[in-house]
Coordinates of C-alpha atoms in Angstrom, one line a residue:
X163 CA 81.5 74.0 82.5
X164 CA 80.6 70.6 83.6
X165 CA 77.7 69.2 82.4
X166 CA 75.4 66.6 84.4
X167 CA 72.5 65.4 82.1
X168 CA 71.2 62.5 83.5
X169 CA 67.6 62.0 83.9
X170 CA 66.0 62.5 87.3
X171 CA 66.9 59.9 90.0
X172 CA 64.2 57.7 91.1
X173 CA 63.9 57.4 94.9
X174 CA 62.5 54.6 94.9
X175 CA 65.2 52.5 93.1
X176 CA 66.6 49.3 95.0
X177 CA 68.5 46.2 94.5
X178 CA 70.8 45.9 91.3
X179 CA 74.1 46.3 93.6
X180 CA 75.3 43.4 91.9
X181 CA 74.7 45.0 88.0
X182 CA 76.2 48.7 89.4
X183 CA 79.4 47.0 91.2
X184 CA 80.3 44.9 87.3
X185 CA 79.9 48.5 85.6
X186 CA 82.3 50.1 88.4
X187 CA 84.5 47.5 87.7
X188 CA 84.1 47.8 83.8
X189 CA 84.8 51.3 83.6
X190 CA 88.2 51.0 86.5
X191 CA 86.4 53.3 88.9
X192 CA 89.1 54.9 91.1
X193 CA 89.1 58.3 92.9
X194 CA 90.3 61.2 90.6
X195 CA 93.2 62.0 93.3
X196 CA 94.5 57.8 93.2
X197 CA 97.7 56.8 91.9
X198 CA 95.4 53.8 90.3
X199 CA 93.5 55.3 87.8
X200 CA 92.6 53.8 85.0
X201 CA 94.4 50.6 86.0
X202 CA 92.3 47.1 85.8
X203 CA 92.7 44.4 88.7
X204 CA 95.6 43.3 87.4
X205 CA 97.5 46.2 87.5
X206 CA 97.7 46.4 83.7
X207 CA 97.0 50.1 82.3
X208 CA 93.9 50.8 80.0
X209 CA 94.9 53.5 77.8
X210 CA 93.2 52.1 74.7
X211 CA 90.6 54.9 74.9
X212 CA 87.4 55.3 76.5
X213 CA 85.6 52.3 78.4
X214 CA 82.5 50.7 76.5
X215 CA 79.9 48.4 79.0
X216 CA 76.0 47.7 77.6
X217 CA 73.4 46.5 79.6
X218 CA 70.8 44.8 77.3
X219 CA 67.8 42.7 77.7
X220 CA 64.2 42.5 77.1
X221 CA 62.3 46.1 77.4
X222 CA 60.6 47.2 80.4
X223 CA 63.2 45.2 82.7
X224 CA 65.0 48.6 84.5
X225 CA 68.1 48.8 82.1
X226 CA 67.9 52.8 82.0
X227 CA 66.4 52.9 85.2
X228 CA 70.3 51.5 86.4
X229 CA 71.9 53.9 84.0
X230 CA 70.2 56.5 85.9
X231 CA 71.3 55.3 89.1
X232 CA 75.1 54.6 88.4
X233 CA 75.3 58.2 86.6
X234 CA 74.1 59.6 90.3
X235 CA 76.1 57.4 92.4
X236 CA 79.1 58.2 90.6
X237 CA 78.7 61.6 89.5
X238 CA 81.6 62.6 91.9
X239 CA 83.6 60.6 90.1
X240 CA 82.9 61.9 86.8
X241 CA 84.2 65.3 87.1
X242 CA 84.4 66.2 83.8
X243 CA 80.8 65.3 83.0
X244 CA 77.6 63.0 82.7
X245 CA 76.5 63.5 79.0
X246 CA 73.4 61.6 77.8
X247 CA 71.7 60.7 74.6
X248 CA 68.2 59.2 74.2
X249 CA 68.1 57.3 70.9
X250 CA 64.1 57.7 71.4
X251 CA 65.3 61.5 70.4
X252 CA 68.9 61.1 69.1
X253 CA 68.8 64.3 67.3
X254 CA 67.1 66.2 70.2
X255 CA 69.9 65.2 72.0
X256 CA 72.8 65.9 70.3
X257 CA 71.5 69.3 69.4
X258 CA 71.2 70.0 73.0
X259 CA 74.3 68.4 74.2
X260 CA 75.9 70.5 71.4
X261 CA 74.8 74.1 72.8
X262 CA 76.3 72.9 76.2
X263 CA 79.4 72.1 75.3
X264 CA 80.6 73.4 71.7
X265 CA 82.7 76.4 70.8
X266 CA 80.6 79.3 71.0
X267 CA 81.7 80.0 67.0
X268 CA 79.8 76.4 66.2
X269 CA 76.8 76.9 63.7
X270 CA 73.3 75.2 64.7
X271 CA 72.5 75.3 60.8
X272 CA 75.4 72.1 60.2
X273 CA 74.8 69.0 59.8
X274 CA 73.6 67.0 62.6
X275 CA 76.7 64.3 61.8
X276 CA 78.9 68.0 62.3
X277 CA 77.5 68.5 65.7
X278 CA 78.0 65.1 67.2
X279 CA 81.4 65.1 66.4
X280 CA 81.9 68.4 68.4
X281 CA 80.4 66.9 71.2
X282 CA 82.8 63.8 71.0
X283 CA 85.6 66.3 70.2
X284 CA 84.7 67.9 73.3
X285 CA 85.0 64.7 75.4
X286 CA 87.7 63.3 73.9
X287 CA 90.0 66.2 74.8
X288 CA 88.6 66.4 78.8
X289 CA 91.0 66.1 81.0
X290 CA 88.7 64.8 83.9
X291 CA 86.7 61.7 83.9
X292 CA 83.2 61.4 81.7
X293 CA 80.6 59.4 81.4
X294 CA 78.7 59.4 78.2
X295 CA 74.8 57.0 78.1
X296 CA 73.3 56.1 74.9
X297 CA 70.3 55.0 76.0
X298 CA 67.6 53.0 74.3
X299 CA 69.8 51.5 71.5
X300 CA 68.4 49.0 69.0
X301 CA 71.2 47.8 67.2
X302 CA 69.1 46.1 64.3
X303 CA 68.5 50.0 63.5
X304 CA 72.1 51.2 63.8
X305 CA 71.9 54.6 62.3
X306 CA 75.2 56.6 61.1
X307 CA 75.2 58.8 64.1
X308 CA 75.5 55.9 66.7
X309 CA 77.9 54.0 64.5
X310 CA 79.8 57.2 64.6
X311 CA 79.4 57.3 68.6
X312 CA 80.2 53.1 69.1
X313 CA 83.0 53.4 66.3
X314 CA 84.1 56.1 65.9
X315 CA 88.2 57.2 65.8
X316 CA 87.0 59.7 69.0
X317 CA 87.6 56.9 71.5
X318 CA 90.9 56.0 70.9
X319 CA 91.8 59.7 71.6
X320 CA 90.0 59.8 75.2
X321 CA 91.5 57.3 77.9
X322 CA 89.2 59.4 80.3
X323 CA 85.8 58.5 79.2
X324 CA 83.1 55.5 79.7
X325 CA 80.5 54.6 77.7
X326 CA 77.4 53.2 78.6
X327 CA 74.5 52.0 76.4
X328 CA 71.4 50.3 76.9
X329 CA 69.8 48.4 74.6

């Protein structure tokens, strides 16, 4: 089941070709059916795990307004998935991401910590590409769950994925 949660696409968006070509080129965009997957410009492979890119700057200045737009541009691309979590509600959003993508033996009742790592479980283990938004990050209020999501062992495993957070 492929998930695509991404916010609504605004219509109106424009510009920022410059800002959505530098994350195409952070995360090694390539066709799923191209021999040059996950290979950087210089032909070198990038198998350490998933992809991390932040866009970050002052608030009200269209960072998750470009998350929003690279997630729909690309979602071809990202077979396996657009998954995305709103630090404004982080536990709203792991609790939903959880009922769309964990084994239909996981308990609601655990632990929030519990539920996020099924979620990265479950993308670490796709075999198509992702892309997983953590939008609206503050780092100066780095709770456990996102240190969990940033740091975690998870994306070592998962040569498939990108990560993108706003902050």
């Amino acid at each position: 089941k492929t998930v695509f949660s991404a916010p609504a696409r605004n219509r109106l968006f424009t510009g920022r070709v410059e800002i959505l070509e530098k994350l195409q080129k952070a995360f090694c965009i390539y066709s799923e059916s191209s021999t040059e997957l996950g290979r950087n410009a210089d032909n070198t492979t990038n198998n350490t795990g998933c992809n991390l890119a932040a866009l970050s700057g002052l608030g009200g200045t269209g960072k998750t307004s470009v998350a929003v737009e690279y997630a729909w541009r690309n979602m071809d691309i990202y077979s396996g998935g657009c998954y995305w979590l709103s630090v404004d509600d982080l536990e709203g959003s792991i609790r939903t991401l959880a009922s769309r993508v964990a084994k239909p033996d996981l308990n609601f009742s655990t632990s929030l910590t519990h539920q996020l790592r099924c979620v990265l479980d479950y993308l670490s283990t796709l075999p198509s590409m992702w892309l997983l938004v953590v939008d609206n990050m503050d780092i100066s209020e780095l709770p456990r769950l996102l240190d969990t999501i940033l740091l975690g062992p998870w994306r070592q495993w998962s040569n498939r994925g990108s990560l993108l957070v706003t902050s």
